[in-house]
CSV table of C-alpha atoms and ligand atoms in Angstrom, one decimal:
chain,number,residue,atom,x,y,z
A,1,MET,CA,-77.7,-31.2,73.1
A,2,ASN,CA,-75.3,-28.4,72.5
A,3,TYR,CA,-77.1,-25.7,74.5
A,4,GLY,CA,-74.1,-23.7,75.3
A,5,ILE,CA,-74.2,-21.4,72.3
A,6,VAL,CA,-77.5,-19.8,71.9
A,7,SER,CA,-77.9,-16.7,69.8
A,8,GLN,CA,-79.5,-13.5,70.9
A,9,GLU,CA,-82.4,-14.3,68.6
A,10,GLN,CA,-82.9,-17.8,70.0
A,11,LEU,CA,-82.8,-16.5,73.6
A,12,GLU,CA,-85.4,-13.9,72.7
A,13,GLN,CA,-87.6,-16.6,71.1
A,14,ILE,CA,-87.3,-18.7,74.2
A,15,GLU,CA,-88.2,-15.8,76.4
A,16,ASP,CA,-91.2,-15.1,74.1
A,17,ILE,CA,-92.3,-18.7,74.5
A,18,LEU,CA,-92.1,-18.5,78.2
A,19,TYR,CA,-94.2,-15.4,78.1
A,20,GLN,CA,-96.8,-16.6,75.6
A,21,LYS,CA,-97.2,-20.0,77.2
A,22,LEU,CA,-96.9,-19.2,80.9
A,23,VAL,CA,-96.4,-15.7,82.2
A,24,LYS,CA,-99.3,-14.3,80.1
A,25,PHE,CA,-101.7,-16.7,81.8
A,26,GLY,CA,-100.6,-15.6,85.2
A,27,VAL,CA,-97.6,-17.7,86.1
A,28,ASP,CA,-95.6,-15.5,88.4
A,29,SER,CA,-92.2,-16.5,87.4
A,30,VAL,CA,-90.5,-19.0,85.0
A,31,ILE,CA,-86.8,-19.8,85.2
A,32,ILE,CA,-84.5,-22.0,83.1
A,33,ILE,CA,-81.5,-23.3,85.0
A,34,ASP,CA,-78.8,-25.9,84.3
A,35,MET,CA,-78.1,-28.8,86.6
A,36,ALA,CA,-75.1,-27.1,88.0
A,37,GLY,CA,-77.4,-24.4,89.5
A,38,ASN,CA,-76.7,-21.6,86.9
A,39,VAL,CA,-79.5,-19.3,85.9
A,40,ILE,CA,-80.0,-19.4,82.1
A,41,THR,CA,-83.0,-17.1,81.8
A,42,VAL,CA,-85.8,-15.7,83.9
A,43,LYS,CA,-89.2,-14.4,82.8
A,44,ASP,CA,-91.5,-13.0,85.4
A,45,ASN,CA,-94.2,-10.6,86.2
A,46,GLY,CA,-91.8,-8.2,88.0
A,47,LYS,CA,-93.0,-9.0,91.5
A,48,ASN,CA,-90.1,-11.3,92.3
A,49,LYS,CA,-88.7,-10.7,95.7
A,50,TYR,CA,-86.4,-13.7,96.4
A,51,ASN,CA,-82.8,-14.2,95.4
A,52,ILE,CA,-82.9,-16.0,92.1
A,53,TYR,CA,-79.3,-17.4,92.4
A,54,SER,CA,-80.0,-19.0,95.8
A,55,PHE,CA,-83.2,-20.4,94.4
A,56,ALA,CA,-81.4,-21.9,91.4
A,57,ALA,CA,-78.8,-23.5,93.6
A,58,LEU,CA,-81.5,-25.2,95.7
A,59,ALA,CA,-83.6,-26.1,92.8
A,60,ALA,CA,-80.7,-27.9,91.0
A,61,GLY,CA,-79.9,-29.7,94.3
A,62,ASN,CA,-83.5,-30.6,94.8
A,63,PHE,CA,-83.8,-32.0,91.3
A,64,ALA,CA,-80.5,-33.9,91.5
A,65,THR,CA,-81.6,-35.5,94.8
A,66,VAL,CA,-84.9,-36.6,93.4
A,67,ASP,CA,-83.1,-38.0,90.4
A,68,ALA,CA,-80.8,-40.0,92.6
A,69,MET,CA,-83.8,-41.3,94.5
A,70,ALA,CA,-85.4,-42.4,91.3
A,71,LYS,CA,-82.4,-44.4,90.4
A,72,LEU,CA,-82.3,-46.0,93.8
A,73,VAL,CA,-85.8,-47.3,93.4
A,74,GLY,CA,-85.2,-48.4,89.8
A,75,GLU,CA,-86.9,-45.6,87.9
A,76,THR,CA,-84.9,-44.0,85.1
A,77,GLU,CA,-86.2,-40.6,86.3
A,78,PHE,CA,-89.0,-38.6,87.8
A,79,SER,CA,-89.2,-36.1,85.1
A,80,LEU,CA,-91.7,-33.9,86.9
A,81,LEU,CA,-91.7,-32.4,90.3
A,82,PHE,CA,-94.3,-30.3,92.1
A,83,HIS,CA,-94.4,-28.5,95.4
A,84,LYS,CA,-97.6,-27.1,96.7
A,85,GLY,CA,-97.8,-24.3,99.2
A,86,GLN,CA,-100.5,-22.1,100.8
A,87,ASP,CA,-100.2,-19.2,98.3
A,88,SER,CA,-97.7,-20.4,95.7
A,89,ASN,CA,-96.6,-23.5,94.0
A,90,ILE,CA,-93.5,-24.6,92.3
A,91,HIS,CA,-93.4,-26.9,89.3
A,92,PHE,CA,-90.2,-28.4,87.9
A,93,SER,CA,-89.9,-30.0,84.5
A,94,LYS,CA,-86.9,-31.3,82.6
A,95,ILE,CA,-86.1,-29.8,79.2
A,96,ASP,CA,-83.2,-32.2,78.6
A,97,ASP,CA,-80.4,-33.8,80.6
A,98,GLU,CA,-78.8,-30.4,81.4
A,99,LEU,CA,-81.7,-28.0,81.6
A,100,LEU,CA,-84.7,-27.5,83.9
A,101,LEU,CA,-87.7,-25.3,83.6
A,102,ILE,CA,-89.2,-24.1,86.8
A,103,SER,CA,-92.6,-22.3,87.1
A,104,MET,CA,-93.9,-20.5,90.1
A,105,PHE,CA,-97.6,-19.8,90.2
A,106,GLY,CA,-100.4,-18.9,92.6
A,107,LYS,CA,-103.9,-20.2,93.4
A,108,ASP,CA,-105.7,-18.9,90.3
A,109,ILE,CA,-104.0,-21.4,88.0
A,110,SER,CA,-104.8,-25.1,88.0
A,111,LEU,CA,-102.0,-27.7,87.9
A,112,GLY,CA,-103.5,-29.4,84.9
A,113,PHE,CA,-103.6,-26.2,82.9
A,114,LEU,CA,-100.0,-25.4,83.9
A,115,ARG,CA,-98.7,-28.9,83.0
A,116,LEU,CA,-100.3,-28.7,79.6
A,117,ASN,CA,-98.7,-25.3,78.9
A,118,VAL,CA,-95.3,-26.4,80.3
A,119,VAL,CA,-95.3,-29.4,77.9
A,120,GLU,CA,-96.1,-27.2,75.0
A,121,ALA,CA,-93.5,-24.6,76.0
A,122,ILE,CA,-90.8,-27.3,76.3
A,123,GLU,CA,-91.6,-28.7,72.9
A,124,GLN,CA,-91.2,-25.3,71.4
A,125,ILE,CA,-88.1,-24.5,73.3
A,126,ARG,CA,-86.5,-27.8,72.2
A,127,LYS,CA,-87.2,-26.8,68.5
A,128,VAL,CA,-85.6,-23.4,69.0
A,129,TRP,CA,-82.6,-25.0,70.7
A,130,ALA,CA,-82.2,-27.6,67.9
A,131,ARG,CA,-81.8,-24.9,65.4
A,132,GLN,CA,-78.3,-24.0,66.2
A,133,GLY,CA,-75.1,-24.1,64.2
B,1,MET,CA,-67.7,-7.5,73.1
B,2,PRO,CA,-70.9,-5.9,71.8
B,3,ASP,CA,-73.8,-8.2,70.7
B,4,PHE,CA,-73.5,-7.1,67.1
B,5,VAL,CA,-70.0,-8.4,67.0
B,6,CYS,CA,-70.7,-11.7,68.6
B,7,PRO,CA,-74.2,-13.0,67.8
B,8,TYR,CA,-74.1,-15.5,70.6
B,9,VAL,CA,-75.8,-14.8,73.9
B,10,TRP,CA,-74.8,-17.9,75.8
B,11,LYS,CA,-71.4,-19.1,75.2
B,12,LYS,CA,-69.7,-22.2,76.4
B,13,VAL,CA,-66.3,-21.4,77.6
B,14,GLU,CA,-63.8,-24.2,78.2
B,15,THR,CA,-61.9,-23.7,81.4
B,16,GLY,CA,-59.2,-26.0,82.6
B,17,GLY,CA,-60.1,-29.6,81.9
B,18,GLY,CA,-63.1,-29.1,79.7
B,19,LYS,CA,-65.7,-27.7,82.1
B,20,LEU,CA,-68.0,-25.3,80.4
B,21,SER,CA,-68.9,-22.1,82.1
B,22,PHE,CA,-71.8,-20.0,81.0
B,23,ILE,CA,-71.2,-16.5,80.0
B,24,ASN,CA,-74.3,-14.5,79.2
B,25,LEU,CA,-73.2,-12.1,76.4
B,26,LYS,CA,-76.5,-10.4,76.3
B,27,ASP,CA,-76.7,-9.3,79.9
B,28,LYS,CA,-73.0,-9.6,80.3
B,29,VAL,CA,-73.2,-11.8,83.3
B,30,VAL,CA,-70.6,-14.5,84.3
B,31,GLN,CA,-71.6,-17.0,87.0
B,32,VAL,CA,-68.6,-18.4,88.8
B,33,LYS,CA,-69.0,-21.6,91.0
B,34,ILE,CA,-66.4,-22.0,93.7
B,35,VAL,CA,-66.5,-25.1,96.0
B,36,TYR,CA,-64.9,-25.5,99.4
B,37,TYR,CA,-64.0,-29.1,99.6
B,38,GLY,CA,-62.3,-31.1,102.4
B,39,PRO,CA,-62.9,-33.8,105.1
B,40,GLY,CA,-65.7,-33.5,107.7
B,41,ARG,CA,-65.3,-30.8,110.3
B,42,CYS,CA,-62.2,-29.2,108.8
B,43,GLY,CA,-63.9,-25.8,108.8
B,44,LYS,CA,-65.6,-25.3,105.4
B,45,THR,CA,-68.8,-24.0,106.7
B,46,THR,CA,-66.9,-21.8,109.2
B,47,ASN,CA,-65.1,-20.2,106.2
B,48,LEU,CA,-68.4,-19.3,104.6
B,49,GLU,CA,-69.9,-18.0,107.8
B,50,TYR,CA,-66.9,-15.7,108.3
B,51,ILE,CA,-67.2,-14.4,104.7
B,52,ASN,CA,-70.9,-13.9,105.2
B,53,ARG,CA,-70.3,-11.8,108.3
B,54,LYS,CA,-67.4,-9.9,106.9
B,55,PHE,CA,-69.0,-8.9,103.7
B,56,ARG,CA,-72.6,-8.5,105.0
B,57,ASP,CA,-72.9,-5.2,103.0
B,58,GLN,CA,-72.0,-6.7,99.6
B,59,ILE,CA,-74.1,-9.9,100.1
B,60,GLN,CA,-77.6,-9.3,99.0
B,61,SER,CA,-78.9,-12.7,100.0
B,62,GLU,CA,-78.9,-14.9,103.1
B,63,MET,CA,-76.5,-17.8,103.3
B,64,VAL,CA,-78.3,-21.0,102.6
B,65,SER,CA,-77.3,-23.9,104.8
B,66,LEU,CA,-78.7,-27.4,104.5
B,67,LYS,CA,-77.8,-29.1,107.7
B,68,THR,CA,-78.8,-31.8,110.1
B,69,HIS,CA,-79.9,-31.0,113.7
B,70,GLY,CA,-76.4,-31.7,114.8
B,71,ASP,CA,-75.2,-28.8,112.7
B,72,ARG,CA,-73.5,-31.0,110.2
B,73,THR,CA,-73.7,-30.0,106.5
B,74,LEU,CA,-76.2,-32.4,104.9
B,75,PHE,CA,-76.1,-31.2,101.3
B,76,PHE,CA,-74.3,-27.9,100.9
B,77,ASP,CA,-73.9,-24.3,102.1
B,78,PHE,CA,-74.5,-21.6,99.5
B,79,LEU,CA,-73.4,-18.0,99.6
B,80,PRO,CA,-73.9,-15.8,96.5
B,81,PHE,CA,-72.4,-12.4,96.0
B,82,ASP,CA,-71.6,-9.8,93.3
B,83,LEU,CA,-68.0,-9.1,92.7
B,84,GLY,CA,-68.7,-6.1,90.5
B,85,GLN,CA,-67.6,-5.7,86.9
B,86,ILE,CA,-64.5,-7.0,85.2
B,87,LYS,CA,-64.0,-5.8,81.6
B,88,GLY,CA,-67.7,-4.9,81.4
B,89,TYR,CA,-68.9,-8.3,82.7
B,90,GLU,CA,-70.8,-8.6,85.9
B,91,ILE,CA,-69.3,-11.3,87.9
B,92,LYS,CA,-71.5,-13.3,90.2
B,93,ILE,CA,-69.6,-15.5,92.6
B,94,GLN,CA,-71.3,-18.5,94.1
B,95,LEU,CA,-69.6,-20.2,97.0
B,96,TYR,CA,-70.6,-23.8,97.9
B,97,THR,CA,-69.4,-26.2,100.6
B,98,VAL,CA,-69.7,-30.0,100.4
B,99,PRO,CA,-70.8,-32.3,103.2
B,100,GLY,CA,-67.7,-33.8,104.7
B,101,GLN,CA,-69.0,-37.1,106.1
B,102,VAL,CA,-67.5,-40.1,104.4
B,103,ARG,CA,-70.9,-41.7,103.4
B,104,TYR,CA,-72.0,-38.5,101.6
B,105,ASN,CA,-69.9,-38.9,98.5
B,106,SER,CA,-72.8,-38.9,96.1
B,107,THR,CA,-73.9,-35.5,97.4
B,108,ARG,CA,-70.3,-34.2,97.2
B,109,LYS,CA,-70.3,-35.2,93.6
B,110,LEU,CA,-73.5,-33.4,92.9
B,111,VAL,CA,-72.2,-30.2,94.3
B,112,LEU,CA,-69.0,-30.5,92.2
B,113,LYS,CA,-71.0,-30.5,89.0
B,114,GLY,CA,-70.0,-27.5,86.9
B,115,VAL,CA,-67.3,-26.3,89.4
B,116,ASP,CA,-65.0,-23.5,88.3
B,117,GLY,CA,-62.6,-23.3,91.2
B,118,ILE,CA,-61.9,-25.2,94.4
B,119,VAL,CA,-60.6,-24.4,97.9
B,120,PHE,CA,-59.3,-27.6,99.5
B,121,VAL,CA,-59.6,-27.1,103.2
B,122,ALA,CA,-57.3,-29.4,105.2
B,123,ASP,CA,-57.4,-29.8,109.0
B,124,VAL,CA,-54.0,-29.2,110.5
B,125,MET,CA,-54.7,-31.4,113.6
B,126,GLU,CA,-52.2,-34.2,113.6
B,127,LYS,CA,-54.9,-36.8,114.0
B,128,GLN,CA,-56.6,-35.7,110.8
B,129,ARG,CA,-53.6,-36.4,108.6
B,130,GLU,CA,-55.0,-39.5,107.0
B,131,LYS,CA,-58.4,-37.9,106.4
B,132,ASN,CA,-57.0,-35.0,104.6
B,133,ILE,CA,-55.2,-37.2,102.2
B,134,ARG,CA,-58.1,-39.5,101.6
B,135,SER,CA,-60.4,-36.5,101.0
B,136,LEU,CA,-58.0,-35.0,98.4
B,137,ASN,CA,-57.8,-38.4,96.6
B,138,GLN,CA,-61.5,-38.6,96.5
B,139,LEU,CA,-61.7,-35.0,95.1
B,140,HIS,CA,-59.3,-36.2,92.3
B,141,GLU,CA,-61.6,-39.1,91.5
B,142,ASN,CA,-64.8,-37.1,91.7
B,143,LEU,CA,-63.4,-34.5,89.3
B,144,GLN,CA,-62.4,-37.3,86.9
B,145,SER,CA,-65.9,-38.6,86.9
B,146,TYR,CA,-66.8,-35.2,85.3
B,147,LYS,CA,-63.8,-35.4,83.0
B,148,GLU,CA,-62.2,-32.6,84.9
B,149,SER,CA,-58.7,-32.7,86.2
B,150,ILE,CA,-57.4,-31.7,89.6
B,151,PHE,CA,-54.2,-30.6,87.9
B,152,LYS,CA,-56.0,-28.2,85.6
B,153,ILE,CA,-58.8,-26.7,87.6
B,154,PRO,CA,-58.0,-23.5,89.7
B,155,LEU,CA,-57.3,-24.8,93.1
B,156,ILE,CA,-56.0,-23.3,96.4
B,157,MET,CA,-54.9,-25.2,99.6
B,158,GLN,CA,-56.0,-23.9,102.9
B,159,TYR,CA,-54.4,-25.4,106.1
B,160,ASN,CA,-57.0,-24.5,108.6
B,161,LYS,CA,-57.1,-24.3,112.4
B,162,VAL,CA,-53.6,-23.1,113.0
B,163,ASP,CA,-54.9,-21.3,116.1
B,164,LEU,CA,-54.9,-24.7,117.8
B,165,LYS,CA,-51.2,-24.5,118.2
B,166,GLU,CA,-51.6,-22.0,120.9
B,167,TYR,CA,-53.7,-24.4,123.0
B,168,GLY,CA,-51.0,-27.1,122.9
B,169,ILE,CA,-53.0,-29.3,120.5
B,170,PRO,CA,-50.6,-31.2,118.2
B,171,VAL,CA,-50.8,-29.8,114.7
B,172,LEU,CA,-49.0,-30.8,111.5
B,173,PRO,CA,-46.2,-28.5,110.4
B,174,THR,CA,-46.9,-26.8,107.1
B,175,PHE,CA,-44.0,-28.5,105.3
B,176,VAL,CA,-45.6,-31.9,106.2
B,177,LEU,CA,-49.0,-30.7,104.8
B,178,GLN,CA,-47.3,-29.5,101.7
B,179,GLN,CA,-45.6,-32.9,101.3
B,180,ASP,CA,-48.8,-34.8,101.9
B,181,LEU,CA,-51.1,-32.7,99.8
B,182,ASN,CA,-49.3,-30.2,97.6
B,183,SER,CA,-46.1,-31.8,96.4
B,184,ARG,CA,-47.4,-32.7,93.0
B,185,LEU,CA,-50.2,-30.1,92.6
B,186,GLN,CA,-48.0,-27.1,93.5
B,187,VAL,CA,-50.9,-24.7,94.0
B,188,PRO,CA,-50.9,-21.6,96.2
B,189,TYR,CA,-51.6,-22.4,99.9
B,190,PHE,CA,-52.5,-20.5,103.1
B,191,GLU,CA,-52.3,-21.3,106.7
B,192,ALA,CA,-55.6,-20.1,108.1
B,193,SER,CA,-58.0,-20.0,111.0
B,194,ALA,CA,-61.6,-19.9,109.9
B,195,ILE,CA,-62.8,-19.3,113.4
B,196,THR,CA,-60.7,-16.1,113.9
B,197,GLY,CA,-60.8,-15.2,110.2
B,198,TYR,CA,-57.0,-15.4,109.7
B,199,ASN,CA,-56.4,-15.7,106.0
B,200,VAL,CA,-60.0,-16.5,105.2
B,201,VAL,CA,-60.3,-13.5,102.9
B,202,ALA,CA,-56.8,-14.0,101.5
B,203,THR,CA,-57.9,-17.6,100.5
B,204,LEU,CA,-61.1,-16.3,98.9
B,205,LYS,CA,-59.4,-13.5,97.0
B,206,LYS,CA,-56.8,-15.9,95.6
B,207,ILE,CA,-59.3,-18.5,94.4
B,208,ILE,CA,-61.5,-15.8,92.9
B,209,SER,CA,-58.6,-14.3,91.0
B,210,SER,CA,-57.3,-17.7,89.8
B,211,THR,CA,-60.8,-18.7,88.6
B,212,VAL,CA,-61.7,-15.4,86.9
B,213,VAL,CA,-58.3,-15.4,85.1
B,214,SER,CA,-58.9,-18.9,83.9
B,215,ILE,CA,-62.3,-18.0,82.6
B,216,GLN,CA,-61.1,-14.7,81.1
B,217,LYS,CA,-58.4,-16.4,79.1
B,218,LYS,CA,-61.0,-18.4,77.3
B,219,LEU,CA,-63.4,-15.5,76.9
B,220,LEU,CA,-61.3,-12.7,75.6
C,1,GDP,N1,-60.0,-24.0,116.6
C,1,GDP,C1,-60.6,-23.9,115.4
C,1,GDP,N2,-61.8,-24.5,115.2
C,1,GDP,C2,-62.3,-24.4,114.0
C,1,GDP,C3,-61.8,-23.7,113.0
C,1,GDP,N3,-62.5,-23.8,111.9
C,1,GDP,C4,-63.6,-24.5,112.2
C,1,GDP,N4,-63.5,-24.9,113.5
C,1,GDP,C5,-64.4,-25.8,114.3
C,1,GDP,O1,-64.5,-27.1,113.7
C,1,GDP,C6,-65.8,-27.6,113.8
C,1,GDP,C7,-66.3,-28.0,112.4
C,1,GDP,O2,-66.3,-26.8,111.6
C,1,GDP,P1,-67.3,-26.7,110.3
C,1,GDP,O3,-67.1,-25.4,109.7
C,1,GDP,O4,-68.7,-27.1,110.6
C,1,GDP,O5,-66.6,-27.9,109.4
C,1,GDP,P2,-67.1,-28.5,108.0
C,1,GDP,O6,-67.6,-29.9,108.3
C,1,GDP,O7,-65.9,-28.5,107.2
C,1,GDP,O8,-68.2,-27.6,107.4
C,1,GDP,C8,-66.7,-26.5,114.4
C,1,GDP,O9,-66.8,-26.8,115.8
C,1,GDP,C9,-65.8,-25.2,114.2
C,1,GDP,O10,-66.1,-24.3,115.2
C,1,GDP,C10,-60.5,-23.0,113.2
C,1,GDP,O11,-59.9,-22.4,112.4
C,1,GDP,N5,-60.0,-23.2,114.5
C,2,MG,MG1,-70.0,-28.0,106.8
C-alpha cells in the first residue's frame, strides 16, 4: 500500500475516524505509527503525559518482536496484541504491513467493545488510504 | 511549502538508496532516524549516554535502554531530541543503538528498518580488528536486505577508545582502521573516546548534518 503520500484531507478524515470510533467513547489516546517507529498521527484526550516518540520506538520494537516470535512458531502473524495494566491498557492492531494502530484506554472500556471499534476504524482507514492518486 | 501549494500531508521522500522518510507537511515535522552500529562492546551505548548527559536541557525524554542484567544491550537504546527548525521544518532526531552480540543479528536488522543515517563505531583495540570488519560487512548485508546501500546512506566512521593508548593497551593506528574499514566507503571519520566525550559531539553533529542534507535535497 502506498501510504507515503496522504493528503491533508485524508489525514483529517483519518483523525476524524479515530475520534468518532475511539476517542469519543473514552479511549485516552490513539496513535498510528509505522514499523520503523515513526509517529504518523496521534489523537488523544489531551491528558497525554508520556513521550510519544519513545513510545512509538518501543511499540514498533515490541510488535516486530512478537511478529518474529509468530514466525518462529509457524504462525504467519499475531495481528493483535494487548497489554493489561492496573489503570490503563494498550491495544495494538495492524492496519497493513507497514502501519500499526495503538489504542490506550482505561478501566471504563471493555476489551470487547474496543476491539469491535478498532476493527471498524481500521476498515474505514483502509478505505481512505486506498483513495489516493 | 504552505499546504495550499502542496496538498500532500505525508510525503515519502527518497533518500540515498531508496529508503523513504516521512515528512509531515501539515505539522511540518521531519523524523530522522540515526543508528549507532558496530561490534559488541565498542562503545555505542556509551556514546548515547554521553550525549544524554551533555544535552540534558534539550532532551525532553529519558533515554530508553533495553538491556540484560549484565548491562548488555538486548534490543536497542533510544534517545529522542529536538534539533529545532530548519527551513520551517521541526526536526526530530531519534538516536538508536543496536545490540552488538553476534547472535542478535535479527534484532539488529529490526532496528535498521527505516534508518536515515548511520554512525559505525569501531573499537580501536588491536584485538578487535577482525570484529570491526565482520560487523561492517554485516551492516552492508543488512542494509541490502532493505534494498538500501552502504555506499549511498549517510555514514560516519568513529574510531572509539583512543584513550586506551595512554594506558599502554595496543590500539590500531588510524591509517590501518581507514584501510580496513573506509578505503572504499571514503566517508568522514573521527577518532573518539566515548567515555571521556572526546569527539562524541563532533561525530553526532556530522551525522546529523549529512543526514539532514540528504533528506533536504529530496524535499526542497
Ligand atoms: N576506555 C574506554 N572504554 C570505553 C569507551 N567507550 C566505551 N567503553 C567501555 O566499553 C564497554 C562497552 O561499552 P558499551 O557502550 O556498553 O558498548 P556497546 O556494546 O557498543 O553498547 C564499557 O565497559 C564501556 O565503559 C572509550 O572510549 N574508552
Ligand atoms: Mg550497547
